[in-house]
Amino acid sequence: MMKLLEIKPWAGLVVALITTALAGCVPKDNAGLTSGSGGASPVEDGASPKSRLESQRLADATRGLRFTRDQVEVTARTSNDRPAAVAKTASAVKVMNERNIWFVAVGAFRDAVLADPRYAPAYVGLADALLMEGKTDLAQAALRTAVRLDGRDPEARYRLGLLRQMDSDYAGAVLEWTEVVKFAPDHADVYARMAIASYYARDYRSAWEYLSQAEARKQNVPPQFKPMLLEVSPRP
Amino acid sequence: MRKLALLPFVCLVVSAMAQDPFIGTQVRITVDNASNSANETTGAASADGREIVAGFNDYRSGGLIRTGVPVSSDGGQTWSHLIVRPPTQNQTSVEGDPMTAYDRRTNTLWVGAIAFGGSGGIFVARKNPGQNSFAPSVMARVNSGADKCWMEAGPRPGLPNTTRLYITYNEGVIRSDDLGTTWTTPLSLGSGIGFLPRVGPNGELYVTYWDFGTGVMFRRSLDGGQTFSTAVRAATRLDTWGTEFNNGRVPGDYRIPPIHGMDVNPVDGSITIVYCDTTNTIGSNRNLDLWMTRSTNQGTSWSTPTRLPFRDLTQLGDMFFPWIEYSQDGRLHLLSFNSQYTVQNDGGSDGFLDQDYAYSDNNGATWRRFRLTPNSFNSRNDGRPSAPAFMGDYSGIAVADKVVYPIYLSTQLGKSVGFTNIVSNTAVLPTAFSFFRGTRASGGLESLFFRDSDSLVGQVGLVLNQQEAPIQLDVTAAGVVNTNPSQLRVTVWGRVNTPSIRQQLLMFNINTSQYDLIDTRNASQTETLSDIVVPNPSSYITPGSGTVRARLAYSAIGPVTQPGWQAQFNLVNLQIVP
């Protein structure tokens, strides 16, 4: 359990693999789909020196998938082969960890998704791989898909909360984590994360409440946090 | 938008410390005007500070990116602007993510970078001591998926008379025992980015990296990079964000991947990491500060992160892209972007930024900080053709034994350009002063030591003839050990309180026993730096006592309406460059 508290990019996937999704629903809401037949669209320029190259790599690695704000839709032919999806996901985790090349990892998880689009852990891994290149918007779509497929996977929702924090949506992050604690209150450092997000949202009362929960559950609270909170709000 | 009326080089006193370095004015290092934009700056310097190599992403016309390599062989005063490329068969259109390294044992410098895509990979070129060009580059690793590399040189464990080069990057670590000619295949270090290698005093290899989440991760090798400890979390950041977007955390539109700085104190072997994190929110603004954690047991355990005291918590502002280096005397040097000099909101297209240098002589317990850029520069004016802007993902510091060169970008010239300031720890402070002509109005000897609110003020006095300057300050420095330095400079921060005043520097020549006129310039009514190179330095340093005598003379060159006009000296010292 303590190892999971370290929030390794693929740690949740381990959990997700154990709690393999039994069933899910195929996304039905096609509203807001991006144009094109699949893959993220290449852009002409962007934030980094090599962004044009990276955009093309992203398009190649996600070929057969289409991203909306809320979900990943499969546009390629799939095999609905669950054992193959499980094996490909495990293999992709290894690729991501050992090779540490984002577009290779994205492609590997894409293959797992295509093997069985209803296999939620493949989307969690896909989100981790997309995050390696900073694609928080696409990663959110992948995690939302995983949550839809397996609403009882705390890690997918936990990570969705982190991604919403990355997007400066602290209130949204707390919402996701509130869902996590409903059925997995001891998951990772979820209460500590809720305390921190509440602190950033200047809801200090909630921050103290969540911090108390985190401390009671011996969750990993970054040691610099409590002094920061004390600086702006005395402990109730 | 309101801009703070802060002078350049404002010294923000955090606590009283040892003698401040002399911080020279900006020196442009990317001098080729064909370079449209420069970012991701890095650098390394020889121990004596004479030879410096820097690296940056050099944007050229046609959408090409090259590895620009500024080189100086005169201690940073003048620079040539080279382009270093991989072997022909490995060249690509985008060659960047530069890295540099220096080996004290062989006095060798390296530069390297990545050719992205195609048959690219990591390439390295060596600059042998005293040469102004690089040997042909070699491929350290051919892999089109290679990403952000950094490089370090140091002894193999327990073998001080050896040199092992390390490059860490997304695939892991590779090493070379023949000064970069051949390289091993990579050993994976796991998932992450910004793998930064540093070698400890006994050849310990330390690597830190970002885990794409909240973790500042650390791994250690005590066998020269053959095996590594399991990853430990040196610090947990409270906030987190991705590499591509800043999501309204800083003013302006550019990414700020939270890559951190790390180095080993060569004196005590302790390890310091500095990273950025969101400290608090004011209104809709998130304020990023620099945070530090340290280990005194080779990374086994880490201190509770502490916020560096560079911002009042009630003020807006962000510091990011920190870089740290220790010099051989154990002084910790830091370079960082800073948005605090202009009051502004997060987000938008315009981000007004500055570059700060700071140092600490007690492993970061207390600091002194200095603004390097004369005015805030706008992130939007980066010289690249399209938004968002790009401020690079990091900066660098080239550290010599007595001189430090922060290597950073600024858009103050209408595009992103590389700069440095010569931060010299070679200052010799005055040991005595007197007014040969004129009188002391206020201040004392210590008023000359620091550029602060305390100045020595001289007022016009009697003269024996009309040709004499009515204010003449004699300054003596003793104990100069090196009586034949490559350079002797006199640095003066001062001003006068009336127009039409001329300043002259005279130096006492030990061979003729007379004062030689060295420099003449108009004095300013605003505090101005005079950084004057004295030719033939050995003529002015007395062997044995190491005494140097300088005279600053002020006289009217036009009508002066104030009969009791004054000259104010905020800082006067000598710079002795070995």
Short mmCIF file of N, CA and C in Angstrom, two decimals, chain A residues 34-43 53-68 71-78 102-114 122-123 125-131 133 135 137-139 141-142:
data_model
loop_
_atom_site.label_atom_id
_atom_site.label_comp_id
_atom_site.label_asym_id
_atom_site.label_seq_id
_atom_site.Cartn_x
_atom_site.Cartn_y
_atom_site.Cartn_z
N THR A 34 -13.65 15.30 -32.59
CA THR A 34 -12.75 16.02 -33.48
C THR A 34 -12.90 15.49 -34.89
N SER A 35 -12.55 16.31 -35.85
CA SER A 35 -12.66 15.87 -37.24
C SER A 35 -11.52 14.92 -37.58
N GLY A 36 -11.67 14.24 -38.68
CA GLY A 36 -10.62 13.32 -39.10
C GLY A 36 -11.02 11.90 -38.82
N SER A 37 -10.28 11.01 -39.44
CA SER A 37 -10.66 9.60 -39.33
C SER A 37 -9.95 8.89 -38.19
N GLY A 38 -9.10 9.59 -37.49
CA GLY A 38 -8.45 8.94 -36.37
C GLY A 38 -7.11 9.56 -36.07
N GLY A 39 -6.69 9.45 -34.84
CA GLY A 39 -5.42 10.02 -34.43
C GLY A 39 -5.56 11.49 -34.12
N ALA A 40 -4.74 11.97 -33.18
CA ALA A 40 -4.75 13.39 -32.88
C ALA A 40 -4.20 14.15 -34.07
N SER A 41 -4.77 15.31 -34.34
CA SER A 41 -4.37 16.05 -35.53
C SER A 41 -3.00 16.68 -35.35
N PRO A 42 -2.11 16.57 -36.37
CA PRO A 42 -0.83 17.26 -36.30
C PRO A 42 -1.06 18.76 -36.34
N VAL A 43 -0.20 19.51 -35.68
CA VAL A 43 -0.29 20.96 -35.73
C VAL A 43 0.98 21.50 -36.39
N LEU A 53 7.35 17.81 -35.08
CA LEU A 53 7.70 16.39 -35.12
C LEU A 53 6.86 15.60 -34.11
N GLU A 54 6.71 16.17 -32.92
CA GLU A 54 5.97 15.47 -31.88
C GLU A 54 4.50 15.34 -32.25
N SER A 55 3.96 16.35 -32.92
CA SER A 55 2.57 16.27 -33.35
C SER A 55 2.37 15.13 -34.33
N GLN A 56 3.32 14.99 -35.23
CA GLN A 56 3.20 13.89 -36.19
C GLN A 56 3.32 12.55 -35.48
N ARG A 57 4.23 12.50 -34.52
CA ARG A 57 4.39 11.25 -33.75
C ARG A 57 3.10 10.93 -32.99
N LEU A 58 2.48 11.94 -32.44
CA LEU A 58 1.24 11.72 -31.71
C LEU A 58 0.15 11.20 -32.65
N ALA A 59 0.08 11.81 -33.82
CA ALA A 59 -0.93 11.36 -34.79
C ALA A 59 -0.71 9.90 -35.16
N ASP A 60 0.55 9.55 -35.36
CA ASP A 60 0.86 8.16 -35.73
C ASP A 60 0.54 7.20 -34.57
N ALA A 61 0.93 7.61 -33.37
CA ALA A 61 0.78 6.71 -32.22
C ALA A 61 -0.66 6.52 -31.81
N THR A 62 -1.52 7.47 -32.15
CA THR A 62 -2.93 7.36 -31.76
C THR A 62 -3.83 7.01 -32.95
N ARG A 63 -3.23 6.59 -34.02
CA ARG A 63 -4.04 6.25 -35.20
C ARG A 63 -5.03 5.14 -34.83
N GLY A 64 -6.28 5.35 -35.22
CA GLY A 64 -7.32 4.40 -34.85
C GLY A 64 -8.11 4.84 -33.64
N LEU A 65 -7.68 5.95 -33.04
CA LEU A 65 -8.40 6.51 -31.90
C LEU A 65 -8.81 7.94 -32.22
N ARG A 66 -9.89 8.37 -31.64
CA ARG A 66 -10.32 9.75 -31.81
C ARG A 66 -10.66 10.29 -30.43
N PHE A 67 -10.17 11.51 -30.16
CA PHE A 67 -10.31 12.08 -28.82
C PHE A 67 -11.33 13.21 -28.83
N THR A 68 -12.22 13.17 -27.86
CA THR A 68 -13.04 14.34 -27.57
C THR A 68 -12.64 14.81 -26.18
N GLN A 71 -13.96 11.69 -23.97
CA GLN A 71 -13.78 10.26 -24.19
C GLN A 71 -12.84 9.99 -25.35
N VAL A 72 -12.43 8.74 -25.40
CA VAL A 72 -11.65 8.24 -26.53
C VAL A 72 -12.55 7.31 -27.31
N GLU A 73 -12.67 7.56 -28.58
CA GLU A 73 -13.49 6.69 -29.41
C GLU A 73 -12.58 5.91 -30.36
N VAL A 74 -12.91 4.66 -30.52
CA VAL A 74 -12.12 3.81 -31.41
C VAL A 74 -12.69 3.90 -32.82
N THR A 75 -11.85 4.25 -33.77
CA THR A 75 -12.30 4.38 -35.15
C THR A 75 -11.78 3.23 -36.03
N ALA A 76 -10.86 2.46 -35.51
CA ALA A 76 -10.30 1.35 -36.29
C ALA A 76 -11.06 0.06 -35.96
N ARG A 77 -10.83 -0.91 -36.76
CA ARG A 77 -11.44 -2.22 -36.51
C ARG A 77 -10.80 -2.82 -35.25
N THR A 78 -11.62 -3.39 -34.40
CA THR A 78 -11.10 -3.98 -33.17
C THR A 78 -11.43 -5.47 -33.12
N TRP A 102 7.84 8.35 -25.10
CA TRP A 102 6.41 8.57 -24.95
C TRP A 102 5.60 8.05 -26.13
N PHE A 103 6.05 8.30 -27.34
CA PHE A 103 5.21 7.91 -28.47
C PHE A 103 5.23 6.40 -28.67
N VAL A 104 6.29 5.75 -28.26
CA VAL A 104 6.31 4.28 -28.28
C VAL A 104 5.30 3.74 -27.26
N ALA A 105 5.30 4.36 -26.08
CA ALA A 105 4.36 3.93 -25.04
C ALA A 105 2.91 4.19 -25.45
N VAL A 106 2.66 5.36 -26.03
CA VAL A 106 1.30 5.67 -26.47
C VAL A 106 0.84 4.65 -27.51
N GLY A 107 1.72 4.34 -28.44
CA GLY A 107 1.38 3.36 -29.47
C GLY A 107 1.10 1.98 -28.88
N ALA A 108 1.87 1.62 -27.86
CA ALA A 108 1.67 0.32 -27.23
C ALA A 108 0.32 0.24 -26.52
N PHE A 109 -0.04 1.30 -25.82
CA PHE A 109 -1.36 1.30 -25.16
C PHE A 109 -2.48 1.43 -26.18
N ARG A 110 -2.23 2.16 -27.26
CA ARG A 110 -3.23 2.23 -28.34
C ARG A 110 -3.53 0.81 -28.83
N ASP A 111 -2.49 0.01 -28.99
CA ASP A 111 -2.70 -1.36 -29.46
C ASP A 111 -3.54 -2.16 -28.46
N ALA A 112 -3.30 -1.89 -27.17
CA ALA A 112 -4.09 -2.59 -26.15
C ALA A 112 -5.55 -2.17 -26.21
N VAL A 113 -5.78 -0.88 -26.41
CA VAL A 113 -7.17 -0.39 -26.54
C VAL A 113 -7.84 -1.02 -27.74
N LEU A 114 -7.13 -1.09 -28.84
CA LEU A 114 -7.72 -1.65 -30.06
C LEU A 114 -7.99 -3.14 -29.91
N ALA A 122 -6.37 -0.32 -20.05
CA ALA A 122 -5.61 0.14 -21.20
C ALA A 122 -5.71 1.66 -21.35
N TYR A 123 -6.86 2.22 -21.00
CA TYR A 123 -7.04 3.67 -21.09
C TYR A 123 -6.26 4.39 -19.99
N GLY A 125 -3.45 3.36 -18.75
CA GLY A 125 -2.07 3.37 -19.25
C GLY A 125 -1.89 4.37 -20.37
N LEU A 126 -2.88 4.44 -21.25
CA LEU A 126 -2.81 5.41 -22.34
C LEU A 126 -2.71 6.82 -21.79
N ALA A 127 -3.46 7.10 -20.74
CA ALA A 127 -3.40 8.43 -20.12
C ALA A 127 -2.00 8.70 -19.57
N ASP A 128 -1.42 7.71 -18.91
CA ASP A 128 -0.07 7.89 -18.38
C ASP A 128 0.92 8.19 -19.50
N ALA A 129 0.79 7.46 -20.59
CA ALA A 129 1.72 7.65 -21.71
C ALA A 129 1.53 9.02 -22.35
N LEU A 130 0.28 9.45 -22.47
CA LEU A 130 0.03 10.78 -23.04
C LEU A 130 0.55 11.88 -22.12
N LEU A 131 0.49 11.62 -20.85
CA LEU A 131 0.99 12.60 -19.89
C LEU A 131 2.50 12.78 -20.02
N GLU A 133 4.07 13.27 -22.56
CA GLU A 133 4.28 14.35 -23.52
C GLU A 133 3.47 15.59 -23.16
N LYS A 135 0.27 15.87 -22.69
CA LYS A 135 -1.05 15.97 -23.32
C LYS A 135 -2.13 15.73 -22.27
N ASP A 137 -4.96 17.16 -21.86
CA ASP A 137 -6.34 17.13 -22.37
C ASP A 137 -6.69 15.75 -22.92
N LEU A 138 -5.79 15.17 -23.68
CA LEU A 138 -6.05 13.84 -24.22
C LEU A 138 -6.04 12.79 -23.10
N ALA A 139 -5.15 12.99 -22.15
CA ALA A 139 -5.08 12.04 -21.02
C ALA A 139 -6.38 12.07 -20.23
N ALA A 141 -9.32 12.68 -21.43
CA ALA A 141 -10.31 11.93 -22.22
C ALA A 141 -10.13 10.43 -22.00
N ALA A 142 -8.88 9.98 -21.95
CA ALA A 142 -8.62 8.56 -21.73
C ALA A 142 -9.11 8.13 -20.35
#
